[in-house]
Amino acid sequence: MPTQPLRVLFCIGINQNFFDLPTDGLTISDVWQAFVSMMDQLKALPGITFIGDIDDDSHLVGPSDGWPWTCYILADADSQETAKNACNLFRTTPVGGGEVKLWRFAKVEARIGRALTVRDDVDLPD
């Protein structure tokens, strides 16, 4: 029996450091470029199937450190390790040409479950 993929909702919050730009030689454009790079890397990760994303920056103004998040990425992952590797992109994706990484401007939390389907052990009435 094949293993079903894990459904992962990556919840992303933009923090105050982003709103304080420009600083330290970095601009909002540098962060956007890094964010696009991170998303491209996430979509290319082996074991990730990108489903979609939502950006709620029209209805959420300012930093978000919890729900409601600024944006979301929905994907299927073949394992928790793969979901962890996706989260790690925030630690490793550079912003600008220096040593600053994306996690300085955004945080991510992954919610892992399964696709919403009736489980095999549930009998539905006729």
Short mmCIF file of C-alpha atoms in Angstrom, two decimals:
data_model
loop_
_atom_site.label_atom_id
_atom_site.label_comp_id
_atom_site.label_asym_id
_atom_site.label_seq_id
_atom_site.Cartn_x
_atom_site.Cartn_y
_atom_site.Cartn_z
CA MET A 1 0.00 0.00 0.00
CA PRO A 2 1.61 3.31 -1.04
CA THR A 3 2.21 5.92 1.66
CA GLN A 4 0.04 9.00 1.36
CA PRO A 5 1.90 12.31 1.30
CA LEU A 6 1.77 14.66 4.23
CA ARG A 7 -0.28 17.80 3.63
CA VAL A 8 1.77 20.75 4.89
CA LEU A 9 0.61 24.30 5.47
CA PHE A 10 3.60 26.61 5.77
CA CYS A 11 2.42 29.64 7.79
CA ILE A 12 4.66 32.65 7.17
CA GLY A 13 4.84 35.78 9.26
CA ILE A 14 6.66 38.94 8.24
CA ASN A 15 8.35 40.58 11.21
CA GLN A 16 9.21 44.12 12.23
CA ASN A 17 12.69 43.98 10.66
CA PHE A 18 11.05 43.99 7.23
CA PHE A 19 9.07 47.12 8.04
CA ASP A 20 12.20 48.86 9.35
CA LEU A 21 13.95 48.61 5.95
CA PRO A 22 16.04 50.07 4.46
CA THR A 23 18.80 49.38 6.97
CA ASP A 24 22.23 47.79 7.03
CA GLY A 25 22.49 48.24 3.26
CA LEU A 26 19.40 46.08 2.63
CA THR A 27 16.15 47.13 1.00
CA ILE A 28 12.64 45.75 0.70
CA SER A 29 13.57 44.69 -2.85
CA ASP A 30 16.42 42.56 -1.47
CA VAL A 31 14.00 40.75 0.84
CA TRP A 32 11.48 40.22 -1.96
CA GLN A 33 14.21 38.78 -4.18
CA ALA A 34 15.23 36.40 -1.38
CA PHE A 35 11.60 35.44 -0.74
CA VAL A 36 11.06 34.58 -4.42
CA SER A 37 14.28 32.56 -4.36
CA MET A 38 13.10 30.68 -1.26
CA MET A 39 9.77 29.86 -2.90
CA ASP A 40 11.52 28.63 -6.06
CA GLN A 41 13.80 26.45 -3.93
CA LEU A 42 10.84 25.10 -1.95
CA LYS A 43 8.97 24.19 -5.13
CA ALA A 44 12.10 22.42 -6.45
CA LEU A 45 12.76 20.39 -3.27
CA PRO A 46 12.67 16.65 -3.94
CA GLY A 47 9.59 15.25 -2.20
CA ILE A 48 7.59 18.51 -2.31
CA THR A 49 4.53 18.97 -4.48
CA PHE A 50 3.49 22.62 -4.47
CA ILE A 51 -0.30 23.07 -4.34
CA GLY A 52 -0.78 26.80 -3.90
CA ASP A 53 -0.19 29.93 -1.88
CA ILE A 54 -2.18 32.75 -0.32
CA ASP A 55 -0.96 36.26 0.45
CA ASP A 56 -3.10 38.20 2.91
CA ASP A 57 -1.15 41.47 2.94
CA SER A 58 -4.28 43.40 1.93
CA HIS A 59 -6.15 42.48 5.10
CA LEU A 60 -3.24 42.22 7.53
CA VAL A 61 -1.18 45.34 8.02
CA GLY A 62 2.06 45.19 9.97
CA PRO A 63 4.04 42.30 11.43
CA SER A 64 2.49 38.92 12.16
CA ASP A 65 3.92 36.66 14.81
CA GLY A 66 1.00 34.26 14.81
CA TRP A 67 -2.44 33.76 13.35
CA PRO A 68 -3.51 35.40 11.16
CA TRP A 69 -0.30 34.92 9.22
CA THR A 70 0.83 37.15 6.38
CA CYS A 71 0.97 34.37 3.81
CA TYR A 72 0.65 30.62 3.45
CA ILE A 73 2.07 27.93 1.19
CA LEU A 74 0.20 24.64 0.82
CA ALA A 75 2.17 21.62 -0.36
CA ASP A 76 2.38 17.86 -0.10
CA ALA A 77 5.59 16.45 1.35
CA ASP A 78 6.84 12.89 1.28
CA SER A 79 8.11 13.08 4.89
CA GLN A 80 8.48 15.26 7.95
CA GLU A 81 12.19 15.54 7.09
CA THR A 82 11.26 17.10 3.74
CA ALA A 83 8.93 19.58 5.48
CA LYS A 84 11.80 20.42 7.87
CA ASN A 85 14.12 20.99 4.90
CA ALA A 86 11.56 23.40 3.44
CA CYS A 87 11.43 25.36 6.71
CA ASN A 88 15.23 25.41 6.78
CA LEU A 89 15.22 27.48 3.57
CA PHE A 90 14.43 30.50 5.78
CA ARG A 91 17.72 29.85 7.63
CA THR A 92 19.80 29.42 4.49
CA THR A 93 18.41 31.77 1.83
CA PRO A 94 20.61 34.88 1.67
CA VAL A 95 19.23 38.41 1.49
CA GLY A 96 21.34 40.83 -0.51
CA GLY A 97 24.97 39.98 -1.05
CA GLY A 98 26.00 39.52 2.58
CA GLU A 99 25.56 37.09 5.43
CA VAL A 100 21.97 38.05 6.37
CA LYS A 101 19.43 35.25 5.89
CA LEU A 102 15.70 35.40 5.20
CA TRP A 103 14.72 34.37 8.76
CA ARG A 104 15.75 37.87 9.89
CA PHE A 105 12.65 39.22 8.11
CA ALA A 106 10.18 36.33 8.17
CA LYS A 107 9.31 33.32 10.25
CA VAL A 108 7.72 30.06 9.21
CA GLU A 109 5.74 27.41 11.05
CA ALA A 110 4.62 24.19 9.38
CA ARG A 111 1.32 22.50 10.16
CA ILE A 112 1.37 18.88 9.05
CA GLY A 113 -1.63 16.63 8.54
CA ARG A 114 -3.29 14.74 5.75
CA ALA A 115 -5.63 15.63 2.95
CA LEU A 116 -9.19 15.97 4.23
CA THR A 117 -10.69 12.64 3.24
CA VAL A 118 -12.78 9.99 4.96
CA ARG A 119 -10.44 7.54 6.68
CA ASP A 120 -10.50 3.87 5.70
CA ASP A 121 -11.72 2.87 9.19
CA VAL A 122 -14.92 4.98 8.90
CA ASP A 123 -18.08 3.35 7.56
CA LEU A 124 -20.38 5.81 5.83
CA PRO A 125 -24.14 5.16 5.83
CA ASP A 126 -25.63 4.04 2.56
#
